[in-house]
Amino acid sequence: MIFDEIQEKLSEIERTSGVRILYACESGSRAWGFPSPDSDYDVRFIYVHPRNWYLGIYDNKDVIELPVNEILDISGWDLRKALRLFKNTNAPLYEWLQSGIVYRQNAAFTQELKALMPEYYLLRSGLHHYLSMAKNAFAELQGEAVRVKKYFYCLRPLLAAKWIIDRQQLPPMDFDTLRTNLADSAINSEIDTLLELKRKADEKGTIAPMPAINAFIEQQITWCSENQQEVERKETDAAPLNNLFRKYIDEA
């Protein structure tokens, strides 16, 4: 089973790299809720070295990446790197922590870091990230034939941007949850059709553009762009993250 293979890979990483994995999850379309039959597994993890590893005069490599194949894409970040990115509202990291598919975790670490998410998530940074993603993906939906998955690479960040503006909150990772903020039944019906196509087509499957969805995307990109100023600003303090870092390197 693929779950067992992922567990073996994670254990091998711990043995060969001398690290302890604090959290490992699924991060791609399977976690977002719209996998294709041939979607790979995008495994992402946070790991920690023993304390002395951090005390040299030079910075060490803070990423572990395994060779990618058609089934598995596995990579992770060192704890210090992850916490720096957490403070800077790295959107993928905040998504990892919301993943519904968790392969391995230190429950206390996960709970402590998740508890800090509302305090550290900068709405304006998140909005900029998701809106930029949506705009870039929409540019790829203009041809005579477009990949089905490109619609979701546009719709998911667009709905996340809309969520931030409407609710002034960290957006959920799961696509179906994001859709609860979308009241337009006609567009939801079109998205249901797209989801069925995505679940049956391979990753390279194409369709003709869907005019109603394209029009919706264009309108919402404009709306989000015009309402960016409604998103609050705030400053964050590094002290709680420093404490978390020191705690878990001491335990490594």
CSV table of N, CA and C in Angstrom, one decimal, residues 37-137:
chain,number,residue,atom,x,y,z
A,37,PRO,N,-7.2,10.4,-11.3
A,37,PRO,CA,-6.9,9.0,-11.1
A,37,PRO,C,-5.4,8.8,-11.0
A,38,ASP,N,-4.6,9.6,-11.8
A,38,ASP,CA,-3.2,9.4,-11.8
A,38,ASP,C,-2.4,10.4,-11.0
A,39,SER,N,-3.1,11.2,-10.1
A,39,SER,CA,-2.4,12.2,-9.3
A,39,SER,C,-1.3,11.5,-8.5
A,40,ASP,N,-0.1,12.1,-8.3
A,40,ASP,CA,0.9,11.6,-7.5
A,40,ASP,C,0.6,12.0,-6.0
A,41,TYR,N,1.5,11.5,-5.1
A,41,TYR,CA,1.4,11.9,-3.7
A,41,TYR,C,2.4,12.9,-3.4
A,42,ASP,N,2.0,14.1,-2.9
A,42,ASP,CA,2.9,15.2,-2.6
A,42,ASP,C,3.0,15.2,-1.1
A,43,VAL,N,4.1,14.6,-0.6
A,43,VAL,CA,4.3,14.5,0.8
A,43,VAL,C,5.2,15.6,1.3
A,44,ARG,N,4.8,16.3,2.3
A,44,ARG,CA,5.6,17.4,2.8
A,44,ARG,C,5.8,17.2,4.3
A,45,PHE,N,7.0,17.6,4.8
A,45,PHE,CA,7.2,17.3,6.3
A,45,PHE,C,8.1,18.4,6.9
A,46,ILE,N,8.0,18.5,8.2
A,46,ILE,CA,8.9,19.4,9.0
A,46,ILE,C,9.7,18.5,9.9
A,47,TYR,N,11.0,18.7,10.0
A,47,TYR,CA,11.9,17.9,10.7
A,47,TYR,C,12.8,18.7,11.6
A,48,VAL,N,13.4,18.0,12.6
A,48,VAL,CA,14.4,18.7,13.5
A,48,VAL,C,15.6,17.9,13.7
A,49,HIS,N,16.8,18.6,13.7
A,49,HIS,CA,18.0,18.0,14.0
A,49,HIS,C,18.3,18.1,15.5
A,50,PRO,N,19.3,17.3,16.0
A,50,PRO,CA,19.7,17.5,17.4
A,50,PRO,C,20.3,18.9,17.6
A,51,ARG,N,20.2,19.4,18.8
A,51,ARG,CA,20.6,20.8,19.1
A,51,ARG,C,21.9,21.2,18.5
A,52,ASN,N,23.0,20.4,18.7
A,52,ASN,CA,24.3,20.8,18.2
A,52,ASN,C,24.4,21.1,16.7
A,53,TRP,N,23.5,20.5,16.0
A,53,TRP,CA,23.5,20.8,14.5
A,53,TRP,C,23.3,22.3,14.2
A,54,TYR,N,22.6,23.0,15.1
A,54,TYR,CA,22.3,24.4,14.9
A,54,TYR,C,23.4,25.3,15.4
A,55,LEU,N,24.4,24.8,16.1
A,55,LEU,CA,25.3,25.7,16.8
A,55,LEU,C,26.6,25.9,16.1
A,56,GLY,N,26.8,25.5,14.8
A,56,GLY,CA,28.0,25.8,14.1
A,56,GLY,C,28.0,27.2,13.6
A,57,ILE,N,29.2,27.6,13.1
A,57,ILE,CA,29.3,29.0,12.6
A,57,ILE,C,28.7,29.2,11.2
A,58,TYR,N,28.4,28.1,10.5
A,58,TYR,CA,27.9,28.2,9.1
A,58,TYR,C,26.4,27.6,9.1
A,59,ASP,N,25.6,28.2,8.3
A,59,ASP,CA,24.3,27.6,8.1
A,59,ASP,C,24.4,26.3,7.3
A,60,ASN,N,23.6,25.3,7.7
A,60,ASN,CA,23.6,24.0,7.0
A,60,ASN,C,22.4,23.9,6.1
A,61,LYS,N,22.4,23.0,5.2
A,61,LYS,CA,21.3,22.8,4.3
A,61,LYS,C,20.0,22.5,5.1
A,62,ASP,N,18.9,23.3,4.8
A,62,ASP,CA,17.7,23.2,5.6
A,62,ASP,C,16.5,22.6,4.9
A,63,VAL,N,16.8,21.8,3.8
A,63,VAL,CA,15.8,21.2,3.0
A,63,VAL,C,16.2,19.7,2.8
A,64,ILE,N,15.3,18.8,2.8
A,64,ILE,CA,15.5,17.4,2.4
A,64,ILE,C,14.5,17.1,1.3
A,65,GLU,N,15.1,16.6,0.2
A,65,GLU,CA,14.3,16.3,-1.0
A,65,GLU,C,14.7,14.9,-1.5
A,66,LEU,N,13.7,14.1,-1.7
A,66,LEU,CA,13.9,12.8,-2.4
A,66,LEU,C,13.7,12.9,-3.9
A,67,PRO,N,14.4,12.1,-4.7
A,67,PRO,CA,14.1,12.1,-6.1
A,67,PRO,C,12.6,11.9,-6.4
A,68,VAL,N,12.1,12.7,-7.3
A,68,VAL,CA,10.6,12.6,-7.6
A,68,VAL,C,10.4,11.5,-8.7
A,69,ASN,N,9.3,10.8,-8.5
A,69,ASN,CA,8.9,9.8,-9.5
A,69,ASN,C,7.5,10.0,-9.9
A,70,GLU,N,6.9,9.1,-10.6
A,70,GLU,CA,5.5,9.3,-11.1
A,70,GLU,C,4.5,9.2,-9.9
A,71,ILE,N,4.9,8.5,-8.8
A,71,ILE,CA,4.0,8.3,-7.7
A,71,ILE,C,4.3,9.2,-6.5
A,72,LEU,N,5.5,9.4,-6.2
A,72,LEU,CA,5.9,10.1,-5.0
A,72,LEU,C,6.7,11.3,-5.2
A,73,ASP,N,6.3,12.4,-4.5
A,73,ASP,CA,7.1,13.7,-4.5
A,73,ASP,C,7.2,14.0,-3.0
A,74,ILE,N,8.4,13.8,-2.4
A,74,ILE,CA,8.6,13.9,-1.0
A,74,ILE,C,9.7,14.9,-0.7
A,75,SER,N,9.3,15.9,0.1
A,75,SER,CA,10.3,16.9,0.5
A,75,SER,C,9.9,17.5,1.9
A,76,GLY,N,10.9,18.1,2.6
A,76,GLY,CA,10.6,18.7,3.9
A,76,GLY,C,11.5,19.8,4.2
A,77,TRP,N,11.1,20.6,5.2
A,77,TRP,CA,11.9,21.7,5.7
A,77,TRP,C,12.3,21.5,7.2
A,78,ASP,N,13.6,22.0,7.4
A,78,ASP,CA,14.0,22.0,8.8
A,78,ASP,C,13.2,22.9,9.6
A,79,LEU,N,13.1,22.6,10.9
A,79,LEU,CA,12.2,23.3,11.8
A,79,LEU,C,12.5,24.8,11.8
A,80,ARG,N,13.7,25.2,11.9
A,80,ARG,CA,14.1,26.7,11.9
A,80,ARG,C,13.6,27.3,10.6
A,81,LYS,N,13.8,26.7,9.5
A,81,LYS,CA,13.3,27.3,8.2
A,81,LYS,C,11.8,27.4,8.3
A,82,ALA,N,11.1,26.3,8.7
A,82,ALA,CA,9.7,26.3,8.7
A,82,ALA,C,9.1,27.4,9.6
A,83,LEU,N,9.7,27.6,10.8
A,83,LEU,CA,9.2,28.6,11.7
A,83,LEU,C,9.4,30.0,11.1
A,84,ARG,N,10.6,30.2,10.4
A,84,ARG,CA,10.8,31.5,9.8
A,84,ARG,C,9.7,31.8,8.7
A,85,LEU,N,9.4,30.8,8.0
A,85,LEU,CA,8.4,30.9,6.9
A,85,LEU,C,7.0,31.0,7.5
A,86,PHE,N,6.8,30.4,8.7
A,86,PHE,CA,5.5,30.5,9.4
A,86,PHE,C,5.3,31.9,9.8
A,87,LYS,N,6.3,32.6,10.3
A,87,LYS,CA,6.2,34.0,10.7
A,87,LYS,C,5.9,34.9,9.5
A,88,ASN,N,6.4,34.5,8.4
A,88,ASN,CA,6.2,35.3,7.2
A,88,ASN,C,5.0,34.9,6.3
A,89,THR,N,4.1,34.1,6.9
A,89,THR,CA,2.9,33.7,6.3
A,89,THR,C,3.1,33.0,5.0
A,90,ASN,N,4.0,32.0,5.0
A,90,ASN,CA,4.2,31.1,3.9
A,90,ASN,C,2.9,30.3,3.7
A,91,ALA,N,2.1,30.6,2.6
A,91,ALA,CA,0.8,30.0,2.4
A,91,ALA,C,0.9,28.4,2.3
A,92,PRO,N,1.8,27.8,1.6
A,92,PRO,CA,1.8,26.4,1.5
A,92,PRO,C,2.0,25.8,2.9
A,93,LEU,N,2.8,26.3,3.8
A,93,LEU,CA,3.0,25.8,5.1
A,93,LEU,C,1.8,25.8,5.9
A,94,TYR,N,1.0,26.9,5.8
A,94,TYR,CA,-0.3,27.0,6.5
A,94,TYR,C,-1.3,26.0,6.0
A,95,GLU,N,-1.1,25.7,4.7
A,95,GLU,CA,-2.0,24.6,4.1
A,95,GLU,C,-1.6,23.3,4.7
A,96,TRP,N,-0.3,23.0,4.7
A,96,TRP,CA,0.2,21.7,5.3
A,96,TRP,C,-0.5,21.4,6.6
A,97,LEU,N,-0.5,22.5,7.5
A,97,LEU,CA,-1.0,22.3,8.8
A,97,LEU,C,-2.5,22.1,8.9
A,98,GLN,N,-3.2,22.3,7.8
A,98,GLN,CA,-4.6,22.1,7.7
A,98,GLN,C,-4.9,20.8,6.9
A,99,SER,N,-3.9,20.1,6.5
A,99,SER,CA,-4.2,18.9,5.6
A,99,SER,C,-5.0,17.9,6.4
A,100,GLY,N,-6.0,17.3,5.7
A,100,GLY,CA,-6.8,16.2,6.2
A,100,GLY,C,-6.1,14.9,6.1
A,101,ILE,N,-4.9,14.8,5.5
A,101,ILE,CA,-4.2,13.6,5.3
A,101,ILE,C,-2.8,13.7,6.0
A,102,VAL,N,-2.7,13.2,7.2
A,102,VAL,CA,-1.5,13.3,8.0
A,102,VAL,C,-0.8,12.0,8.1
A,103,TYR,N,0.4,11.9,7.7
A,103,TYR,CA,1.1,10.6,7.7
A,103,TYR,C,1.9,10.4,9.0
A,104,ARG,N,2.3,11.4,9.6
A,104,ARG,CA,3.1,11.3,10.8
A,104,ARG,C,3.1,12.6,11.6
A,105,GLN,N,3.0,12.6,12.9
A,105,GLN,CA,3.1,13.8,13.6
A,105,GLN,C,3.5,13.6,15.1
A,106,ASN,N,4.1,14.6,15.6
A,106,ASN,CA,4.3,14.8,17.1
A,106,ASN,C,3.1,15.6,17.5
A,107,ALA,N,2.1,15.0,18.2
A,107,ALA,CA,0.8,15.6,18.4
A,107,ALA,C,1.0,16.9,19.2
A,108,ALA,N,1.9,17.0,20.1
A,108,ALA,CA,2.1,18.2,20.9
A,108,ALA,C,2.6,19.3,20.1
A,109,PHE,N,3.6,19.0,19.2
A,109,PHE,CA,4.1,20.0,18.3
A,109,PHE,C,3.1,20.6,17.4
A,110,THR,N,2.3,19.7,16.8
A,110,THR,CA,1.3,20.1,15.8
A,110,THR,C,0.2,21.0,16.5
A,111,GLN,N,-0.2,20.6,17.7
A,111,GLN,CA,-1.2,21.4,18.4
A,111,GLN,C,-0.6,22.7,18.8
A,112,GLU,N,0.6,22.8,19.2
A,112,GLU,CA,1.2,24.1,19.6
A,112,GLU,C,1.3,25.0,18.4
A,113,LEU,N,1.8,24.5,17.3
A,113,LEU,CA,2.0,25.3,16.1
A,113,LEU,C,0.6,25.8,15.5
A,114,LYS,N,-0.3,24.8,15.5
A,114,LYS,CA,-1.7,25.2,14.9
A,114,LYS,C,-2.3,26.3,15.8
A,115,ALA,N,-2.1,26.2,17.1
A,115,ALA,CA,-2.7,27.2,18.0
A,115,ALA,C,-2.1,28.6,17.7
A,116,LEU,N,-1.0,28.7,17.1
A,116,LEU,CA,-0.4,30.0,16.8
A,116,LEU,C,-0.8,30.6,15.4
A,117,MET,N,-1.5,29.7,14.6
A,117,MET,CA,-1.8,30.1,13.2
A,117,MET,C,-2.6,31.4,13.2
A,118,PRO,N,-3.7,31.6,13.9
A,118,PRO,CA,-4.5,32.8,13.8
A,118,PRO,C,-3.7,34.1,14.2
A,119,GLU,N,-2.7,33.9,15.1
A,119,GLU,CA,-1.9,35.1,15.6
A,119,GLU,C,-0.9,35.5,14.5
A,120,TYR,N,-0.4,34.5,13.8
A,120,TYR,CA,0.7,34.8,12.9
A,120,TYR,C,0.3,35.0,11.4
A,121,TYR,N,-0.9,34.5,11.0
A,121,TYR,CA,-1.3,34.6,9.6
A,121,TYR,C,-1.6,36.0,9.3
A,122,LEU,N,-0.8,36.5,8.3
A,122,LEU,CA,-1.0,37.9,7.9
A,122,LEU,C,-2.0,37.9,6.7
A,123,LEU,N,-3.2,38.4,6.9
A,123,LEU,CA,-4.2,38.3,5.9
A,123,LEU,C,-3.8,39.0,4.6
A,124,ARG,N,-3.1,40.1,4.7
A,124,ARG,CA,-2.8,40.8,3.4
A,124,ARG,C,-1.7,40.0,2.6
A,125,SER,N,-0.8,39.4,3.3
A,125,SER,CA,0.2,38.5,2.6
A,125,SER,C,-0.5,37.3,2.0
A,126,GLY,N,-1.4,36.7,2.7
A,126,GLY,CA,-2.1,35.6,2.2
A,126,GLY,C,-3.0,35.9,1.0
A,127,LEU,N,-3.7,37.1,1.0
A,127,LEU,CA,-4.5,37.5,-0.1
A,127,LEU,C,-3.6,37.8,-1.3
A,128,HIS,N,-2.5,38.5,-1.1
A,128,HIS,CA,-1.6,38.7,-2.3
A,128,HIS,C,-1.1,37.4,-2.9
A,129,HIS,N,-0.8,36.4,-2.1
A,129,HIS,CA,-0.3,35.1,-2.6
A,129,HIS,C,-1.4,34.5,-3.5
A,130,TYR,N,-2.6,34.4,-2.9
A,130,TYR,CA,-3.7,33.6,-3.6
A,130,TYR,C,-4.2,34.4,-4.8
A,131,LEU,N,-4.3,35.7,-4.7
A,131,LEU,CA,-4.7,36.4,-5.9
A,131,LEU,C,-3.8,36.4,-7.0
A,132,SER,N,-2.5,36.4,-6.7
A,132,SER,CA,-1.4,36.3,-7.8
A,132,SER,C,-1.5,34.9,-8.4
A,133,MET,N,-1.7,33.9,-7.6
A,133,MET,CA,-1.8,32.5,-8.1
A,133,MET,C,-3.0,32.4,-9.1
A,134,ALA,N,-4.2,33.0,-8.7
A,134,ALA,CA,-5.4,33.0,-9.5
A,134,ALA,C,-5.2,33.7,-10.8
A,135,LYS,N,-4.6,34.8,-10.8
A,135,LYS,CA,-4.3,35.6,-12.0
A,135,LYS,C,-3.4,34.8,-12.9
A,136,ASN,N,-2.4,34.3,-12.4
A,136,ASN,CA,-1.4,33.5,-13.3
A,136,ASN,C,-2.1,32.3,-13.9
A,137,ALA,N,-2.9,31.6,-13.1
A,137,ALA,CA,-3.6,30.4,-13.6
A,137,ALA,C,-4.7,30.8,-14.6
